[in-house]
């Protein structure tokens, strides 16, 4: 199994794997909804499951207030004592296979909330290395709801990286770049209870969420502690 995971990651630039401790993951998700119930004054939230609250979140928030709320949730979760360790534990054994067991972890875990048809939450096509991250970093992306089609994200096929590099030399916009390579990206189909580990050297991003539900996902970078750093140091 270890060899298969490495082969898949190397070939595709990503791998989707099952999280083994689902009970712990469910408790992790409940920490989000418990905090939402405190800061959103809507008693109806107490009637619903964690999954329904997150999927239907667009019913409880205005788009203009979304980023302020996202930052509140982000700061609250990252202040919790066990939050980073729990996140690490969900993918630890897979990171050991792909990256190694002497790891540096990003200081804070990023949170993304993408409401249906909300253009303000777009993350245009990019590679993390374009903004100063080490090429030796790997991203652990974990959804709190099932993500598919436009509710998910895309990653460039590794075999097309040279083509993208040639396009970048033409100084085109991100919209133009995506239009030229959208047939060469892999759309990630991933469920709650799974984790995506991907090579952040590969261009990736999202589009307007045209599905009926809200997307909630976390992402965090890991790297071998002794591999080279770039602009962002240990």
mmCIF file of C-alpha atoms in Angstrom:
data_model
loop_
_atom_site.group_PDB
_atom_site.id
_atom_site.type_symbol
_atom_site.label_atom_id
_atom_site.label_comp_id
_atom_site.label_asym_id
_atom_site.label_seq_id
_atom_site.Cartn_x
_atom_site.Cartn_y
_atom_site.Cartn_z
ATOM 1 C CA UNK A 1 0.000 0.000 0.000
ATOM 2 C CA UNK A 2 2.822 2.415 0.833
ATOM 3 C CA UNK A 3 4.408 1.928 -2.586
ATOM 4 C CA UNK A 4 1.041 2.408 -4.332
ATOM 5 C CA UNK A 5 0.414 5.705 -2.528
ATOM 6 C CA UNK A 6 3.810 7.068 -3.514
ATOM 7 C CA UNK A 7 3.339 5.951 -7.126
ATOM 8 C CA UNK A 8 -0.093 7.598 -7.340
ATOM 9 C CA UNK A 9 1.174 10.818 -5.801
ATOM 10 C CA UNK A 10 4.158 10.932 -8.141
ATOM 11 C CA UNK A 11 2.097 10.163 -11.236
ATOM 12 C CA UNK A 12 -0.901 12.430 -10.580
ATOM 13 C CA UNK A 13 0.539 15.080 -8.265
ATOM 14 C CA UNK A 14 -2.108 14.288 -5.660
ATOM 15 C CA UNK A 15 -3.742 11.461 -3.759
ATOM 16 C CA UNK A 16 -7.081 11.167 -1.920
ATOM 17 C CA UNK A 17 -6.976 8.897 1.134
ATOM 18 C CA UNK A 18 -9.366 7.776 3.863
ATOM 19 C CA UNK A 19 -8.993 9.193 7.363
ATOM 20 C CA UNK A 20 -9.016 6.267 9.766
ATOM 21 C CA UNK A 21 -10.233 7.975 12.946
ATOM 22 C CA UNK A 22 -13.670 9.161 11.815
ATOM 23 C CA UNK A 23 -14.893 9.605 15.391
ATOM 24 C CA UNK A 24 -12.096 12.078 16.094
ATOM 25 C CA UNK A 25 -12.784 13.832 12.780
ATOM 26 C CA UNK A 26 -16.462 14.222 13.682
ATOM 27 C CA UNK A 27 -15.488 15.825 16.999
ATOM 28 C CA UNK A 28 -13.144 18.095 15.050
ATOM 29 C CA UNK A 29 -16.050 19.205 12.836
ATOM 30 C CA UNK A 30 -18.345 19.725 15.819
ATOM 31 C CA UNK A 31 -15.892 22.308 17.177
ATOM 32 C CA UNK A 32 -16.702 24.395 14.101
ATOM 33 C CA UNK A 33 -20.475 24.148 14.344
ATOM 34 C CA UNK A 34 -20.450 24.694 18.116
ATOM 35 C CA UNK A 35 -18.645 27.986 17.581
ATOM 36 C CA UNK A 36 -21.008 28.952 14.750
ATOM 37 C CA UNK A 37 -23.978 28.433 17.055
ATOM 38 C CA UNK A 38 -22.421 30.880 19.521
ATOM 39 C CA UNK A 39 -21.743 33.687 17.055
ATOM 40 C CA UNK A 40 -24.809 33.320 14.814
ATOM 41 C CA UNK A 41 -28.010 34.157 16.620
ATOM 42 C CA UNK A 42 -30.283 31.651 14.960
ATOM 43 C CA UNK A 43 -31.844 29.036 17.208
ATOM 44 C CA UNK A 44 -32.753 26.837 14.259
ATOM 45 C CA UNK A 45 -29.080 25.851 13.954
ATOM 46 C CA UNK A 46 -29.473 23.701 17.057
ATOM 47 C CA UNK A 47 -31.960 21.461 15.238
ATOM 48 C CA UNK A 48 -29.586 20.298 12.529
ATOM 49 C CA UNK A 49 -26.626 17.992 12.108
ATOM 50 C CA UNK A 50 -23.108 19.349 11.676
ATOM 51 C CA UNK A 51 -23.153 18.338 8.025
ATOM 52 C CA UNK A 52 -26.410 20.171 7.296
ATOM 53 C CA UNK A 53 -25.295 23.328 9.121
ATOM 54 C CA UNK A 54 -22.133 23.563 7.044
ATOM 55 C CA UNK A 55 -23.742 22.632 3.716
ATOM 56 C CA UNK A 56 -26.580 25.109 4.281
ATOM 57 C CA UNK A 57 -24.417 27.859 5.716
ATOM 58 C CA UNK A 58 -25.268 30.275 2.879
ATOM 59 C CA UNK A 59 -28.759 30.474 4.400
ATOM 60 C CA UNK A 60 -27.368 32.041 7.571
ATOM 61 C CA UNK A 61 -24.769 34.513 6.302
ATOM 62 C CA UNK A 62 -24.678 37.436 3.884
ATOM 63 C CA UNK A 63 -21.897 37.363 1.320
ATOM 64 C CA UNK A 64 -20.710 40.774 2.519
ATOM 65 C CA UNK A 65 -20.178 39.373 6.028
ATOM 66 C CA UNK A 66 -18.544 36.120 4.988
ATOM 67 C CA UNK A 67 -14.874 37.073 5.224
ATOM 68 C CA UNK A 68 -15.246 38.666 8.667
ATOM 69 C CA UNK A 69 -16.902 35.508 9.923
ATOM 70 C CA UNK A 70 -14.321 33.290 8.254
ATOM 71 C CA UNK A 71 -11.532 35.155 10.035
ATOM 72 C CA UNK A 72 -13.339 34.808 13.374
ATOM 73 C CA UNK A 73 -13.696 31.049 12.902
ATOM 74 C CA UNK A 74 -10.103 30.774 11.645
ATOM 75 C CA UNK A 75 -8.716 32.631 14.687
ATOM 76 C CA UNK A 76 -10.882 30.696 17.122
ATOM 77 C CA UNK A 77 -9.950 27.268 15.785
ATOM 78 C CA UNK A 78 -6.244 28.066 15.553
ATOM 79 C CA UNK A 79 -6.312 29.221 19.172
ATOM 80 C CA UNK A 80 -7.536 25.825 20.376
ATOM 81 C CA UNK A 81 -4.782 23.836 22.043
ATOM 82 C CA UNK A 82 -5.290 20.538 20.185
ATOM 83 C CA UNK A 83 -6.379 21.911 16.802
ATOM 84 C CA UNK A 84 -3.038 21.717 14.966
ATOM 85 C CA UNK A 85 -2.105 18.361 16.457
ATOM 86 C CA UNK A 86 -5.479 16.860 15.511
ATOM 87 C CA UNK A 87 -5.142 18.133 11.944
ATOM 88 C CA UNK A 88 -1.660 16.660 11.688
ATOM 89 C CA UNK A 89 -2.790 13.317 13.138
ATOM 90 C CA UNK A 90 -5.454 12.830 10.453
ATOM 91 C CA UNK A 91 -2.833 12.584 7.703
ATOM 92 C CA UNK A 92 0.324 11.763 9.672
ATOM 93 C CA UNK A 93 0.888 8.231 8.415
ATOM 94 C CA UNK A 94 0.386 9.311 4.795
ATOM 95 C CA UNK A 95 2.741 12.272 5.177
ATOM 96 C CA UNK A 96 5.374 9.893 6.523
ATOM 97 C CA UNK A 97 5.112 7.906 3.286
ATOM 98 C CA UNK A 98 5.187 10.868 0.906
ATOM 99 C CA UNK A 99 7.224 13.570 2.688
ATOM 100 C CA UNK A 100 9.036 11.818 5.552
ATOM 101 C CA UNK A 101 8.728 11.745 9.332
ATOM 102 C CA UNK A 102 10.844 14.814 10.192
ATOM 103 C CA UNK A 103 8.361 17.530 9.346
ATOM 104 C CA UNK A 104 7.869 21.270 9.563
ATOM 105 C CA UNK A 105 4.211 22.357 9.703
ATOM 106 C CA UNK A 106 2.650 25.663 8.717
ATOM 107 C CA UNK A 107 2.001 27.804 11.799
ATOM 108 C CA UNK A 108 -1.733 28.261 11.205
ATOM 109 C CA UNK A 109 -4.243 26.134 9.312
ATOM 110 C CA UNK A 110 -6.101 27.966 6.557
ATOM 111 C CA UNK A 111 -9.883 27.905 6.295
ATOM 112 C CA UNK A 112 -11.871 28.293 3.069
ATOM 113 C CA UNK A 113 -15.642 28.863 2.914
ATOM 114 C CA UNK A 114 -17.173 29.024 -0.546
ATOM 115 C CA UNK A 115 -20.852 29.904 -0.788
ATOM 116 C CA UNK A 116 -22.874 28.907 -3.867
ATOM 117 C CA UNK A 117 -22.471 31.402 -6.730
ATOM 118 C CA UNK A 118 -20.188 33.629 -4.653
ATOM 119 C CA UNK A 119 -17.491 35.192 -6.845
ATOM 120 C CA UNK A 120 -15.740 36.814 -3.864
ATOM 121 C CA UNK A 121 -14.280 33.502 -2.653
ATOM 122 C CA UNK A 122 -12.448 32.563 -5.822
ATOM 123 C CA UNK A 123 -8.850 31.421 -5.731
ATOM 124 C CA UNK A 124 -7.536 31.877 -9.310
ATOM 125 C CA UNK A 125 -5.117 29.373 -10.780
ATOM 126 C CA UNK A 126 -1.745 29.570 -9.038
ATOM 127 C CA UNK A 127 1.172 27.587 -7.708
ATOM 128 C CA UNK A 128 2.212 28.251 -4.111
ATOM 129 C CA UNK A 129 5.817 28.528 -5.264
ATOM 130 C CA UNK A 130 4.862 31.629 -7.271
ATOM 131 C CA UNK A 131 4.399 33.488 -3.959
ATOM 132 C CA UNK A 132 7.481 32.357 -2.083
ATOM 133 C CA UNK A 133 6.748 28.864 -0.806
ATOM 134 C CA UNK A 134 9.356 26.145 -0.996
ATOM 135 C CA UNK A 135 8.968 23.664 -3.871
ATOM 136 C CA UNK A 136 9.478 20.939 -1.259
ATOM 137 C CA UNK A 137 6.192 21.697 0.504
ATOM 138 C CA UNK A 138 3.142 19.439 0.287
ATOM 139 C CA UNK A 139 -0.430 20.546 1.003
ATOM 140 C CA UNK A 140 -2.896 18.637 3.160
ATOM 141 C CA UNK A 141 -6.418 19.714 2.094
ATOM 142 C CA UNK A 142 -9.305 18.431 4.177
ATOM 143 C CA UNK A 143 -13.018 19.055 3.523
ATOM 144 C CA UNK A 144 -15.677 19.293 6.228
ATOM 145 C CA UNK A 145 -18.410 18.411 3.701
ATOM 146 C CA UNK A 146 -18.520 16.320 0.547
ATOM 147 C CA UNK A 147 -16.858 18.249 -2.301
ATOM 148 C CA UNK A 148 -17.358 17.577 -5.986
ATOM 149 C CA UNK A 149 -17.485 19.359 -9.352
ATOM 150 C CA UNK A 150 -17.415 23.166 -8.900
ATOM 151 C CA UNK A 151 -17.779 22.787 -5.111
ATOM 152 C CA UNK A 152 -14.286 21.298 -5.030
ATOM 153 C CA UNK A 153 -10.928 22.354 -6.510
ATOM 154 C CA UNK A 154 -8.770 21.437 -9.503
ATOM 155 C CA UNK A 155 -5.095 20.494 -9.936
ATOM 156 C CA UNK A 156 -3.103 20.583 -13.166
ATOM 157 C CA UNK A 157 -2.075 17.301 -14.740
ATOM 158 C CA UNK A 158 1.698 17.054 -14.005
ATOM 159 C CA UNK A 159 2.400 16.165 -17.639
ATOM 160 C CA UNK A 160 1.248 19.656 -18.649
ATOM 161 C CA UNK A 161 3.560 21.661 -16.393
ATOM 162 C CA UNK A 162 5.977 22.511 -19.218
ATOM 163 C CA UNK A 163 3.074 23.776 -21.302
ATOM 164 C CA UNK A 164 1.989 26.062 -18.450
ATOM 165 C CA UNK A 165 5.524 27.367 -18.005
ATOM 166 C CA UNK A 166 5.624 28.275 -21.690
ATOM 167 C CA UNK A 167 2.314 30.152 -21.330
ATOM 168 C CA UNK A 168 3.571 32.054 -18.275
ATOM 169 C CA UNK A 169 6.406 33.478 -20.352
ATOM 170 C CA UNK A 170 3.769 35.239 -22.463
ATOM 171 C CA UNK A 171 2.657 37.252 -19.410
ATOM 172 C CA UNK A 172 -1.017 36.297 -19.747
ATOM 173 C CA UNK A 173 -3.671 36.789 -17.054
ATOM 174 C CA UNK A 174 -4.826 34.009 -14.720
ATOM 175 C CA UNK A 175 -8.192 33.894 -16.515
ATOM 176 C CA UNK A 176 -6.459 33.462 -19.861
ATOM 177 C CA UNK A 177 -4.170 30.827 -18.405
ATOM 178 C CA UNK A 178 -7.055 28.789 -17.003
ATOM 179 C CA UNK A 179 -9.021 28.994 -20.239
ATOM 180 C CA UNK A 180 -6.060 27.458 -22.071
ATOM 181 C CA UNK A 181 -5.438 24.594 -19.648
ATOM 182 C CA UNK A 182 -8.885 23.797 -18.189
ATOM 183 C CA UNK A 183 -9.041 20.587 -20.238
ATOM 184 C CA UNK A 184 -5.823 19.459 -18.571
ATOM 185 C CA UNK A 185 -6.831 19.733 -14.912
ATOM 186 C CA UNK A 186 -8.092 17.067 -12.534
ATOM 187 C CA UNK A 187 -11.227 17.955 -10.577
ATOM 188 C CA UNK A 188 -11.048 16.474 -7.094
ATOM 189 C CA UNK A 189 -13.995 14.381 -5.918
ATOM 190 C CA UNK A 190 -13.567 14.047 -2.168
ATOM 191 C CA UNK A 191 -15.891 13.212 0.726
ATOM 192 C CA UNK A 192 -15.945 14.178 4.375
ATOM 193 C CA UNK A 193 -13.775 11.512 5.961
ATOM 194 C CA UNK A 194 -11.082 11.775 3.314
ATOM 195 C CA UNK A 195 -7.978 13.901 2.922
ATOM 196 C CA UNK A 196 -6.294 15.261 -0.189
ATOM 197 C CA UNK A 197 -2.496 15.487 -0.260
ATOM 198 C CA UNK A 198 -1.146 17.343 -3.285
ATOM 199 C CA UNK A 199 1.994 18.783 -4.807
ATOM 200 C CA UNK A 200 1.640 22.552 -4.494
ATOM 201 C CA UNK A 201 4.151 23.127 -7.296
ATOM 202 C CA UNK A 202 1.296 22.205 -9.642
ATOM 203 C CA UNK A 203 -1.046 25.077 -10.570
ATOM 204 C CA UNK A 204 -4.409 24.700 -8.868
ATOM 205 C CA UNK A 205 -7.439 26.726 -7.815
ATOM 206 C CA UNK A 206 -11.230 26.830 -7.813
ATOM 207 C CA UNK A 207 -14.121 28.307 -9.780
ATOM 208 C CA UNK A 208 -17.505 29.744 -8.808
ATOM 209 C CA UNK A 209 -19.355 27.147 -6.758
ATOM 210 C CA UNK A 210 -22.346 26.256 -8.956
ATOM 211 C CA UNK A 211 -23.560 23.479 -6.664
ATOM 212 C CA UNK A 212 -26.379 24.014 -4.149
ATOM 213 C CA UNK A 213 -24.278 23.672 -0.973
ATOM 214 C CA UNK A 214 -21.511 25.625 0.755
ATOM 215 C CA UNK A 215 -17.955 24.315 0.752
ATOM 216 C CA UNK A 216 -15.900 24.204 3.959
ATOM 217 C CA UNK A 217 -12.297 23.065 3.722
ATOM 218 C CA UNK A 218 -8.969 23.453 5.498
ATOM 219 C CA UNK A 219 -5.481 23.430 4.055
ATOM 220 C CA UNK A 220 -2.037 23.336 5.594
ATOM 221 C CA UNK A 221 1.492 22.912 4.213
ATOM 222 C CA UNK A 222 4.088 20.410 5.403
ATOM 223 C CA UNK A 223 7.689 19.830 4.347
ATOM 224 C CA UNK A 224 10.736 17.861 5.392
ATOM 225 C CA UNK A 225 12.383 19.980 8.064
ATOM 226 C CA UNK A 226 15.825 19.678 6.441
ATOM 227 C CA UNK A 227 14.738 20.349 2.842
ATOM 228 C CA UNK A 228 15.460 23.819 1.373
ATOM 229 C CA UNK A 229 13.256 26.778 2.352
ATOM 230 C CA UNK A 230 12.407 29.748 0.170
ATOM 231 C CA UNK A 231 10.963 33.150 1.207
ATOM 232 C CA UNK A 232 9.092 31.601 4.140
ATOM 233 C CA UNK A 233 11.615 30.317 6.659
ATOM 234 C CA UNK A 234 11.294 27.838 9.507
#
